[in-house]
Amino acid sequence: MHVSSESIRETFLSFFERNGHLRIDGASVRPRNDPTLLYVNSGMAPLKRYFTGAETPPAKDLCNIQSCIRTKDIEDVGDRHHLTFFEMMGSWSIGNYFKERAVELAFALLTEGFGLRPEQLYVTVFEGDKELGLPADEESARAWERVGMSRDRIVPQPTADNFWGPAGNSGPCGPCTEVFLDTGDAYGPAYVPGGEFDTTRRYIEIWNAGVFMQFDKGLDGTIRPLPFTSVDTGSGLERICLALNGLDSVYQSDLLSPVVNVAQEILGESGTPETRHLVIADHMRAAVKILADGVLPSNEGAGYIPRRLIRKSMTVALRQGADSFRFQPLADVIVDTLKDHHPGLLGRKDAVLAALDAECREFGTAVRRGLDRVSTLIESGGTVSGADAFRLFSTYGLPVEITRDLVAERGAAVSMEEYAAEYERHQRLSRGGERTDRRLRADDVLPASLSGVPVTEFVGYEQTEAEARVVGLFEEGALAEAVGEGGEADLIVDRSPFYAEGGGQVGDHGVLTGPDGLRGEILDTVRHSSGHHLHRVRVSAGELRAGASLRLEVDRESRRDTMANHSGTHLLNAALRTVLGDHVRQAGSLVDPRRLRFDFTHPKPVTAQELAAVEALVGEWILRDEERRVEVTSPETAKSAGALSLDGETYADEVRVVSFGDASKELCGGTHVPHTSFIGSFRITAEQSVASGVRRITAVTRGEAARYSLSQGTELAAVARLLHSSPAEVVTAAERVVKQAAAKKVRSGGDAHAEVTRSESGSGVKAAVVSGPQDVAGLRTAVQRVTEQESRATLGYGGETRLNVVLAVPGDSGRSASKLLKELLAGFGGNGGGNDRIAQGAVSGADGDALNRRFLELLG
């Protein structure tokens, strides 16, 4: 009998609720205040603050189902049980029960709740580690025996498999015990006690029944007991579907089989699914989930993962001969299978489709050129170097993983070490040099001595000065008792007026003073993953000591300008939504004392008229002198009251809502001006594209805005003098000069920068391609001249994102230019018209080389 994923969800959660666990919601796959992760990769990750003692959990025992993205498994996708995106059924006990109870619950759920037979199961336990001085986990082994598992089904495993280590160099850690499903003789020989335990084919892990956090690894490598112990468990929903339904792979579950079927349809294939169908199904499912949680494709950071997944799927499809990659049928079925348990997914579907469409348009032509280039490299030299692989990535956007797979199919290999070195060299050049300091990172795990220390109390909303006590002092990343004059340190205090970088706002800087002439400069303030504020300090006089009492003072001028820019960002967001529409969503921001930068979703450039309207509206709100109002409430209450929030962001139980009259209301933890008049003035300095469907506006306020306006006035006056005009008539004068220049260019025979490439089609028809002119008039003139002087069929194109296209043929060719053009542009989504001798049109997102190839194909 088929067991649905729906019934598995409810069986799991109800079981733990009956056993005293509080059911909580899952979080976004985007981590909140955790720089150690690109994505949430386990059920425990969003709850880390409870295990470290930084926050008190709503109950000691919890359970939920958490969406996870596990990028380290991407290379294994396509086998029986690995996925990039999966749903983790998890249960936790924080400082309450431990190994024996965890094992009892695991066995009861598997055998009584899910109905698995004990003879289908094996379990692994930690075998001990002499180097670490850790004994074998006999406690867990005996607990399994007590519930009925025979000793020959309890398999000791080494540290690499059954000891969960800290994410950094130090932190909570402990042994774990895992449950494996025996999938039968068809997948390999049975385990013999003392022999190898095959965890890749026959025995599939279906539950980590307990990561037992009982130790703390110090910065010196010493392992000591934690002040309280905890249990973290996790079971993949898709793998339990496999186990309960006797499936060959997770891709046959009701969560994935509909997606696999559509992947086959896209490729025009049927029958038993192949690896390529499974890869497309997994990768697109993960990409849709990531995009729905507010991450847009990009070349770095979190955005690189959906870009890599989408482009790998496109490459797989195009290599199978597909004309194009049709993403919408996949997105439709993915949303349909997930919508009931991912309520935000349906509402974000249009945004997901827009992001997929933009990525496919951007990469579609490039991937074909990249694939052709790989083939050329292999045919010419037999190998593709790491440097070649990097050039394929930087020039065509071809991910190195795809290049590596293509080369492997030809029996060769790419040097990943050489690729990594080339990539790092590029990064160094981009950064302008390497970082050499050894500071405490925001993702370093703090020593156990700080695990019970309350997070830094931020008092900076009300004041810019405060008395504080040193609770943690680090030099070169390690705990220190004192740091002398000239030294640099990372400082944690009990309370601080310094805002820690977050929400797009930079961290505060200023000074500290203390006993015995101590004085130091606070260079920056960042938020540690534990919740503490890290103050980057340079000691200028005296000695900074652990436990000392200090006075902290924020640079008031810098804070004032930063507040003005942050409040200006809120008004800008509201103005963009008013002028452009409610589809505008924040996609990123940066607020510092000098300027503000705001990224937002919008499908096309913002016109000059629209920018002027936005700037005027912000200026109007500033003049109204709207008062800042701050309310602390729940995220649900805030959103229902109309407060804007970041898509996909996970918020705490209480959030801060900042409002300025009826103009703006947003969830925000940053610092702001008390009245909009404190912003002074607001000027937009730039508008540009930063990614497909994402625009960026840069603006200034206060003194910077005044200086910008004065500079513009000075430059306008200078241009007016050059044009022998007044500033009020400078536009009319400039238009007159431009028209005269254009007329002169047409009379002289076209664009002087036109490039002409001459060739022959497959049947010997003489052809030419003209590129360079941006305007249609110059393009027509150049194309006609080549056609008449050389009796060649001529294609011309020019422009940026939208190409103007002109096609002309000689009078005796027997061909129609208008028919040729329509057939040419049809394959690129463009259109045009004309007569038998010359025709013109336009196309968006097309590549000139691809137009040329198709042009020659049409000529024979």
Short mmCIF file of C-alpha atoms in Angstrom, two decimals, residues 94-509:
data_model
loop_
_atom_site.label_atom_id
_atom_site.label_comp_id
_atom_site.label_asym_id
_atom_site.label_seq_id
_atom_site.Cartn_x
_atom_site.Cartn_y
_atom_site.Cartn_z
CA ILE A 94 17.86 21.06 24.69
CA GLY A 95 19.25 20.34 28.15
CA ASN A 96 16.54 17.74 28.85
CA TYR A 97 16.61 14.05 27.83
CA PHE A 98 19.67 12.37 26.33
CA LYS A 99 20.83 9.18 24.62
CA GLU A 100 18.56 6.53 26.13
CA ARG A 101 15.33 8.46 25.59
CA ALA A 102 16.43 9.54 22.09
CA VAL A 103 16.99 5.92 21.09
CA GLU A 104 13.67 4.83 22.61
CA LEU A 105 11.79 7.49 20.62
CA ALA A 106 13.61 6.69 17.38
CA PHE A 107 12.91 2.96 17.60
CA ALA A 108 9.26 3.49 18.58
CA LEU A 109 8.58 5.84 15.67
CA LEU A 110 10.33 3.65 13.10
CA THR A 111 8.74 0.37 14.15
CA GLU A 112 5.37 1.38 15.65
CA GLY A 113 4.71 4.69 13.94
CA PHE A 114 6.05 3.89 10.46
CA GLY A 115 5.72 0.10 10.65
CA LEU A 116 9.27 -0.84 9.66
CA ARG A 117 10.47 -4.27 10.81
CA PRO A 118 13.54 -4.36 13.11
CA GLU A 119 15.19 -6.83 10.72
CA GLN A 120 15.15 -4.12 8.03
CA LEU A 121 17.27 -1.82 10.17
CA TYR A 122 20.93 -1.39 11.15
CA VAL A 123 22.33 1.31 13.42
CA THR A 124 25.80 2.83 13.72
CA VAL A 125 27.51 4.16 16.85
CA PHE A 126 30.79 5.97 17.54
CA GLU A 127 33.70 3.50 17.91
CA GLY A 128 35.88 5.94 19.89
CA ASP A 129 39.03 7.89 19.05
CA LYS A 130 42.30 7.34 20.91
CA GLU A 131 43.92 10.48 19.48
CA LEU A 132 41.09 12.64 20.81
CA GLY A 133 40.98 10.66 24.05
CA LEU A 134 37.33 9.72 23.49
CA PRO A 135 35.93 6.27 24.40
CA ALA A 136 33.48 4.24 22.32
CA ASP A 137 29.84 5.25 22.72
CA GLU A 138 28.73 2.17 24.62
CA GLU A 139 25.87 4.14 26.17
CA SER A 140 24.12 4.43 22.80
CA ALA A 141 24.92 0.82 21.89
CA ARG A 142 23.35 -0.46 25.11
CA ALA A 143 20.30 1.75 24.58
CA TRP A 144 19.74 0.14 21.16
CA GLU A 145 20.07 -3.31 22.67
CA ARG A 146 17.49 -2.45 25.33
CA VAL A 147 14.87 -1.52 22.71
CA GLY A 148 15.43 -4.80 20.83
CA MET A 149 18.25 -4.32 18.29
CA SER A 150 20.60 -7.28 18.22
CA ARG A 151 24.29 -6.57 18.76
CA ASP A 152 25.25 -7.77 15.28
CA ARG A 153 23.10 -4.96 13.84
CA ILE A 154 24.88 -2.28 15.89
CA VAL A 155 27.88 -1.19 13.80
CA PRO A 156 30.79 0.80 15.34
CA GLN A 157 32.00 3.54 12.99
CA PRO A 158 35.01 5.92 13.11
CA THR A 159 35.13 9.62 13.95
CA ALA A 160 34.62 10.75 10.34
CA ASP A 161 31.25 8.97 10.20
CA ASN A 162 29.86 9.09 13.73
CA PHE A 163 31.33 12.05 15.56
CA TRP A 164 29.73 15.41 14.82
CA GLY A 165 32.42 18.10 15.00
CA PRO A 166 32.16 21.86 15.42
CA ALA A 167 31.71 24.07 12.36
CA GLY A 168 34.86 26.07 13.14
CA ASN A 169 37.98 25.30 15.14
CA SER A 170 36.06 25.07 18.39
CA GLY A 171 32.59 24.62 19.82
CA PRO A 172 29.96 22.02 20.82
CA CYS A 173 30.46 18.50 19.49
CA GLY A 174 29.69 14.88 20.25
CA PRO A 175 29.03 11.34 18.98
CA CYS A 176 26.01 10.42 16.90
CA THR A 177 24.00 7.31 16.12
CA GLU A 178 22.41 6.72 12.73
CA VAL A 179 19.75 4.33 11.40
CA PHE A 180 20.19 2.58 8.05
CA LEU A 181 17.66 0.75 5.90
CA ASP A 182 18.71 -2.59 4.41
CA THR A 183 17.48 -2.39 0.80
CA GLY A 184 18.28 -6.03 0.04
CA ASP A 185 20.63 -8.40 -1.76
CA ALA A 186 20.00 -6.73 -5.13
CA TYR A 187 22.18 -3.83 -3.95
CA GLY A 188 25.19 -5.74 -2.64
CA PRO A 189 26.34 -8.32 -0.08
CA ALA A 190 25.00 -8.28 3.45
CA TYR A 191 27.01 -6.79 6.31
CA VAL A 192 29.11 -9.23 8.31
CA PRO A 193 30.05 -8.06 11.86
CA GLY A 194 33.61 -6.79 11.77
CA GLY A 195 33.51 -6.27 8.00
CA GLU A 196 32.84 -3.23 5.81
CA PHE A 197 29.48 -1.55 6.21
CA ASP A 198 28.35 -0.33 2.77
CA THR A 199 26.58 3.03 3.24
CA THR A 200 26.41 3.94 -0.43
CA ARG A 201 24.36 1.18 -2.12
CA ARG A 202 22.75 -1.49 0.05
CA TYR A 203 22.41 0.38 3.33
CA ILE A 204 20.83 3.83 3.08
CA GLU A 205 20.78 6.22 6.03
CA ILE A 206 17.20 7.17 6.88
CA TRP A 207 17.68 8.87 10.25
CA ASN A 208 20.39 10.46 12.28
CA ALA A 209 18.66 9.35 15.47
CA GLY A 210 20.83 11.48 17.68
CA VAL A 211 23.71 13.91 17.52
CA PHE A 212 24.59 13.95 21.20
CA MET A 213 26.18 17.29 22.01
CA GLN A 214 28.06 16.62 25.21
CA PHE A 215 31.56 18.06 24.62
CA ASP A 216 33.11 21.43 23.91
CA LYS A 217 36.27 21.63 21.82
CA GLY A 218 38.38 24.57 22.98
CA LEU A 219 40.58 26.81 20.87
CA ASP A 220 43.55 24.78 22.14
CA GLY A 221 42.00 21.55 20.82
CA THR A 222 41.15 20.22 24.28
CA ILE A 223 37.78 18.48 24.56
CA ARG A 224 35.85 19.10 27.77
CA PRO A 225 32.27 18.34 28.91
CA LEU A 226 29.57 20.92 28.11
CA PRO A 227 27.60 22.52 30.96
CA PHE A 228 24.42 20.89 29.56
CA THR A 229 23.81 18.17 26.99
CA SER A 230 21.42 18.21 24.02
CA VAL A 231 20.02 15.96 21.32
CA ASP A 232 19.65 16.85 17.63
CA THR A 233 17.93 14.37 15.28
CA GLY A 234 17.09 14.49 11.59
CA SER A 235 15.33 12.28 9.06
CA GLY A 236 14.91 13.11 5.37
CA LEU A 237 11.25 13.04 4.34
CA GLU A 238 12.13 11.82 0.85
CA ARG A 239 14.22 8.94 2.21
CA ILE A 240 11.43 7.82 4.54
CA CYS A 241 9.15 7.80 1.47
CA LEU A 242 11.68 5.44 -0.15
CA ALA A 243 11.83 3.21 2.94
CA LEU A 244 8.09 2.88 3.54
CA ASN A 245 7.13 2.31 -0.09
CA GLY A 246 9.98 -0.04 -1.04
CA LEU A 247 11.16 2.33 -3.76
CA ASP A 248 14.37 2.03 -5.69
CA SER A 249 15.15 5.74 -5.24
CA VAL A 250 13.81 8.93 -3.68
CA TYR A 251 12.96 10.14 -7.20
CA GLN A 252 10.06 7.65 -7.28
CA SER A 253 8.37 9.34 -4.31
CA ASP A 254 5.23 11.45 -4.75
CA LEU A 255 7.38 14.52 -4.04
CA LEU A 256 9.73 13.99 -6.98
CA SER A 257 8.23 11.60 -9.54
CA PRO A 258 5.90 14.27 -11.05
CA VAL A 259 8.90 16.56 -11.53
CA VAL A 260 10.96 13.77 -13.11
CA ASN A 261 8.09 13.03 -15.54
CA VAL A 262 7.99 16.66 -16.69
CA ALA A 263 11.79 16.70 -17.09
CA GLN A 264 11.42 13.73 -19.46
CA GLU A 265 8.67 15.49 -21.39
CA ILE A 266 10.84 18.58 -21.85
CA LEU A 267 13.51 16.42 -23.48
CA GLY A 268 10.90 14.54 -25.53
CA GLU A 269 11.84 11.26 -23.86
CA SER A 270 9.97 8.52 -22.02
CA GLY A 271 10.58 5.15 -20.40
CA THR A 272 12.82 4.54 -17.40
CA PRO A 273 14.21 7.87 -16.16
CA GLU A 274 17.93 8.40 -16.78
CA THR A 275 20.38 10.30 -14.58
CA ARG A 276 19.92 13.46 -16.65
CA HIS A 277 16.18 13.52 -15.86
CA LEU A 278 16.88 13.14 -12.14
CA VAL A 279 19.51 15.90 -12.21
CA ILE A 280 17.14 18.35 -13.93
CA ALA A 281 14.32 17.47 -11.51
CA ASP A 282 16.49 17.93 -8.42
CA HIS A 283 18.29 21.06 -9.59
CA MET A 284 15.18 22.90 -10.75
CA ARG A 285 13.30 21.93 -7.58
CA ALA A 286 16.11 23.37 -5.46
CA ALA A 287 16.36 26.49 -7.65
CA VAL A 288 12.63 27.21 -7.39
CA LYS A 289 12.75 26.90 -3.60
CA ILE A 290 15.79 29.19 -3.36
CA LEU A 291 14.31 31.80 -5.69
CA ALA A 292 11.03 31.70 -3.77
CA ASP A 293 12.95 32.51 -0.60
CA GLY A 294 14.25 35.71 -2.18
CA VAL A 295 17.71 34.80 -3.54
CA LEU A 296 18.42 35.95 -7.12
CA PRO A 297 20.99 34.29 -9.41
CA SER A 298 24.42 35.93 -9.39
CA ASN A 299 28.10 35.07 -9.85
CA GLU A 300 29.01 34.92 -6.17
CA GLY A 301 27.76 34.07 -2.71
CA ALA A 302 24.32 32.56 -2.20
CA GLY A 303 23.19 33.67 -5.67
CA TYR A 304 25.77 31.44 -7.35
CA ILE A 305 23.96 28.29 -6.22
CA PRO A 306 20.67 28.84 -8.11
CA ARG A 307 22.66 30.10 -11.11
CA ARG A 308 24.76 26.92 -11.07
CA LEU A 309 21.68 24.70 -10.70
CA ILE A 310 19.72 26.42 -13.48
CA ARG A 311 22.65 26.49 -15.88
CA LYS A 312 23.52 22.85 -15.23
CA SER A 313 19.89 21.93 -16.03
CA MET A 314 19.96 24.01 -19.22
CA THR A 315 23.22 22.45 -20.32
CA VAL A 316 21.92 18.93 -19.76
CA ALA A 317 18.80 19.71 -21.81
CA LEU A 318 20.59 21.48 -24.66
CA ARG A 319 23.20 18.73 -24.95
CA GLN A 320 20.37 16.26 -25.51
CA GLY A 321 19.32 18.23 -28.57
CA ALA A 322 16.56 20.36 -27.07
CA ASP A 323 16.05 23.60 -28.99
CA SER A 324 15.48 25.55 -25.80
CA PHE A 325 15.01 25.03 -22.10
CA ARG A 326 11.34 25.26 -21.14
CA PHE A 327 11.37 26.04 -17.46
CA GLN A 328 7.71 26.95 -16.83
CA PRO A 329 6.28 23.37 -16.93
CA LEU A 330 8.88 22.36 -14.33
CA ALA A 331 8.18 25.37 -12.14
CA ASP A 332 4.44 24.67 -12.35
CA VAL A 333 4.71 21.08 -11.15
CA ILE A 334 7.28 21.95 -8.47
CA VAL A 335 5.04 24.65 -7.01
CA ASP A 336 2.07 22.28 -7.18
CA THR A 337 3.84 19.51 -5.23
CA LEU A 338 5.18 21.88 -2.55
CA LYS A 339 2.55 24.61 -2.16
CA ASP A 340 0.53 22.97 0.66
CA HIS A 341 3.49 22.97 3.05
CA HIS A 342 5.37 26.00 1.71
CA PRO A 343 2.65 28.69 1.88
CA GLY A 344 4.81 31.53 0.51
CA LEU A 345 5.69 29.60 -2.64
CA LEU A 346 2.45 30.17 -4.53
CA GLY A 347 2.50 33.91 -3.89
CA ARG A 348 6.09 34.15 -5.14
CA LYS A 349 5.51 32.06 -8.28
CA ASP A 350 5.46 35.02 -10.69
CA ALA A 351 8.73 36.35 -9.25
CA VAL A 352 10.28 32.87 -9.54
CA LEU A 353 9.20 32.56 -13.17
CA ALA A 354 10.58 36.02 -13.96
CA ALA A 355 13.96 35.13 -12.42
CA LEU A 356 14.07 31.82 -14.31
CA ASP A 357 13.13 33.53 -17.56
CA ALA A 358 15.85 36.15 -17.14
CA GLU A 359 18.48 33.52 -16.35
CA CYS A 360 17.51 31.34 -19.30
CA ARG A 361 17.54 34.27 -21.72
CA GLU A 362 20.92 35.42 -20.45
CA PHE A 363 22.54 31.99 -20.57
CA GLY A 364 20.79 30.35 -23.54
CA THR A 365 23.07 31.66 -26.27
CA ALA A 366 26.18 31.66 -24.13
CA VAL A 367 25.88 27.98 -23.22
CA ARG A 368 25.81 26.96 -26.88
CA ARG A 369 28.93 29.03 -27.55
CA GLY A 370 30.57 27.58 -24.43
CA LEU A 371 29.77 24.01 -25.48
CA ASP A 372 31.19 24.70 -28.93
CA ARG A 373 34.34 26.12 -27.34
CA VAL A 374 34.80 23.02 -25.14
CA SER A 375 34.52 20.81 -28.21
CA THR A 376 37.05 22.95 -30.08
CA LEU A 377 39.55 22.81 -27.20
CA ILE A 378 39.27 19.04 -26.89
CA GLU A 379 39.50 18.43 -30.64
CA SER A 380 42.51 20.71 -31.04
CA GLY A 381 44.58 19.65 -28.04
CA GLY A 382 42.79 16.82 -26.32
CA THR A 383 42.70 18.62 -22.97
CA VAL A 384 41.07 21.56 -21.24
CA SER A 385 43.34 23.28 -18.74
CA GLY A 386 42.21 24.84 -15.49
CA ALA A 387 42.90 28.25 -17.05
CA ASP A 388 40.69 27.29 -20.03
CA ALA A 389 37.93 26.25 -17.62
CA PHE A 390 38.13 29.60 -15.86
CA ARG A 391 37.93 31.48 -19.17
CA LEU A 392 34.86 29.42 -20.12
CA PHE A 393 33.32 30.50 -16.82
CA SER A 394 34.29 34.18 -17.01
CA THR A 395 33.52 34.59 -20.74
CA TYR A 396 30.53 32.31 -21.33
CA GLY A 397 29.25 31.79 -17.81
CA LEU A 398 29.83 28.02 -18.10
CA PRO A 399 30.17 26.67 -14.53
CA VAL A 400 33.36 24.70 -13.99
CA GLU A 401 31.36 21.67 -12.84
CA ILE A 402 29.71 21.52 -16.27
CA THR A 403 33.04 21.88 -18.07
CA ARG A 404 34.53 19.14 -15.91
CA ASP A 405 31.64 16.76 -16.75
CA LEU A 406 31.90 17.49 -20.48
CA VAL A 407 35.64 16.86 -20.48
CA ALA A 408 35.27 13.68 -18.40
CA GLU A 409 32.93 12.25 -21.04
CA ARG A 410 35.81 12.55 -23.52
CA GLY A 411 38.13 10.61 -21.19
CA ALA A 412 40.10 13.67 -20.05
CA ALA A 413 40.18 15.76 -16.88
CA VAL A 414 40.29 19.42 -15.86
CA SER A 415 42.88 20.44 -13.29
CA MET A 416 40.66 21.76 -10.52
CA GLU A 417 43.75 22.96 -8.64
CA GLU A 418 44.75 25.12 -11.60
CA TYR A 419 41.18 26.38 -11.93
CA ALA A 420 41.08 27.27 -8.23
CA ALA A 421 44.39 29.13 -8.52
CA GLU A 422 43.12 31.09 -11.54
CA TYR A 423 39.88 31.91 -9.74
CA GLU A 424 41.73 33.05 -6.63
CA ARG A 425 44.03 35.24 -8.73
CA HIS A 426 40.94 36.85 -10.26
CA GLN A 427 39.48 37.40 -6.79
CA ARG A 428 42.70 39.03 -5.56
CA LEU A 429 42.72 41.40 -8.52
CA SER A 430 39.09 42.24 -7.91
CA ARG A 431 39.73 42.92 -4.24
CA GLY A 432 42.89 44.89 -4.97
CA GLY A 433 45.08 42.72 -2.77
CA GLU A 434 44.97 39.93 -0.22
CA ARG A 435 43.81 40.24 3.32
CA THR A 436 46.54 39.33 5.77
CA ASP A 437 45.04 40.15 9.18
CA ARG A 438 44.17 37.41 11.65
CA ARG A 439 41.01 38.70 13.30
CA LEU A 440 38.21 36.83 15.01
CA ARG A 441 35.70 36.05 12.27
CA ALA A 442 31.99 36.52 12.71
CA ASP A 443 31.52 32.78 12.10
CA ASP A 444 34.23 31.54 14.51
CA VAL A 445 32.80 29.45 17.34
CA LEU A 446 33.37 31.18 20.67
CA PRO A 447 34.97 29.37 23.61
CA ALA A 448 32.69 27.55 26.03
CA SER A 449 33.52 30.15 28.69
CA LEU A 450 31.37 32.62 26.70
CA SER A 451 28.53 30.22 25.86
CA GLY A 452 26.48 31.26 28.88
CA VAL A 453 27.23 34.98 28.63
CA PRO A 454 24.15 37.00 27.56
CA VAL A 455 24.42 38.60 24.11
CA THR A 456 25.53 42.23 23.96
CA GLU A 457 22.79 44.63 25.06
CA PHE A 458 22.45 47.26 22.33
CA VAL A 459 21.58 50.69 23.78
CA GLY A 460 22.38 52.68 20.64
CA TYR A 461 18.82 53.53 19.67
CA GLU A 462 18.65 56.00 22.55
CA GLN A 463 22.26 57.01 23.15
CA THR A 464 25.69 57.26 21.55
CA GLU A 465 27.69 56.85 24.77
CA ALA A 466 27.61 54.08 27.39
CA GLU A 467 29.53 52.47 30.24
CA ALA A 468 30.46 48.85 29.52
CA ARG A 469 32.47 45.91 30.84
CA VAL A 470 34.78 43.68 28.80
CA VAL A 471 33.46 40.10 28.72
CA GLY A 472 35.66 38.80 25.88
CA LEU A 473 38.99 39.99 24.46
CA PHE A 474 40.63 38.36 21.44
CA GLU A 475 44.00 38.97 19.83
CA GLU A 476 44.74 37.27 16.50
CA GLY A 477 41.57 35.23 16.93
CA ALA A 478 42.50 33.73 20.33
CA LEU A 479 41.39 34.67 23.85
CA ALA A 480 43.69 37.23 25.45
CA GLU A 481 44.05 38.67 28.94
CA ALA A 482 45.45 42.01 27.77
CA VAL A 483 46.34 43.93 24.59
CA GLY A 484 48.91 46.72 24.81
CA GLU A 485 49.48 50.02 23.04
CA GLY A 486 49.59 49.66 19.25
CA GLY A 487 47.87 46.27 19.37
CA GLU A 488 44.61 45.36 17.66
CA ALA A 489 41.88 43.29 19.24
CA ASP A 490 38.32 42.07 18.92
CA LEU A 491 36.25 43.17 21.87
CA ILE A 492 32.97 41.84 23.30
CA VAL A 493 31.28 43.92 26.00
CA ASP A 494 28.10 43.46 28.03
CA ARG A 495 26.37 46.57 26.59
CA SER A 496 27.17 48.87 23.69
CA PRO A 497 25.85 51.98 21.89
CA PHE A 498 27.67 50.82 18.71
CA TYR A 499 25.40 49.50 15.95
CA ALA A 500 26.70 46.19 14.57
CA GLU A 501 26.67 45.87 10.77
CA GLY A 502 23.40 44.38 9.61
CA GLY A 503 20.35 44.99 7.44
CA GLY A 504 22.53 46.80 4.91
CA GLN A 505 23.71 49.38 7.46
CA VAL A 506 27.45 49.53 8.17
CA GLY A 507 28.76 49.17 11.71
CA ASP A 508 29.51 52.19 13.88
CA HIS A 509 33.00 53.43 14.70
#
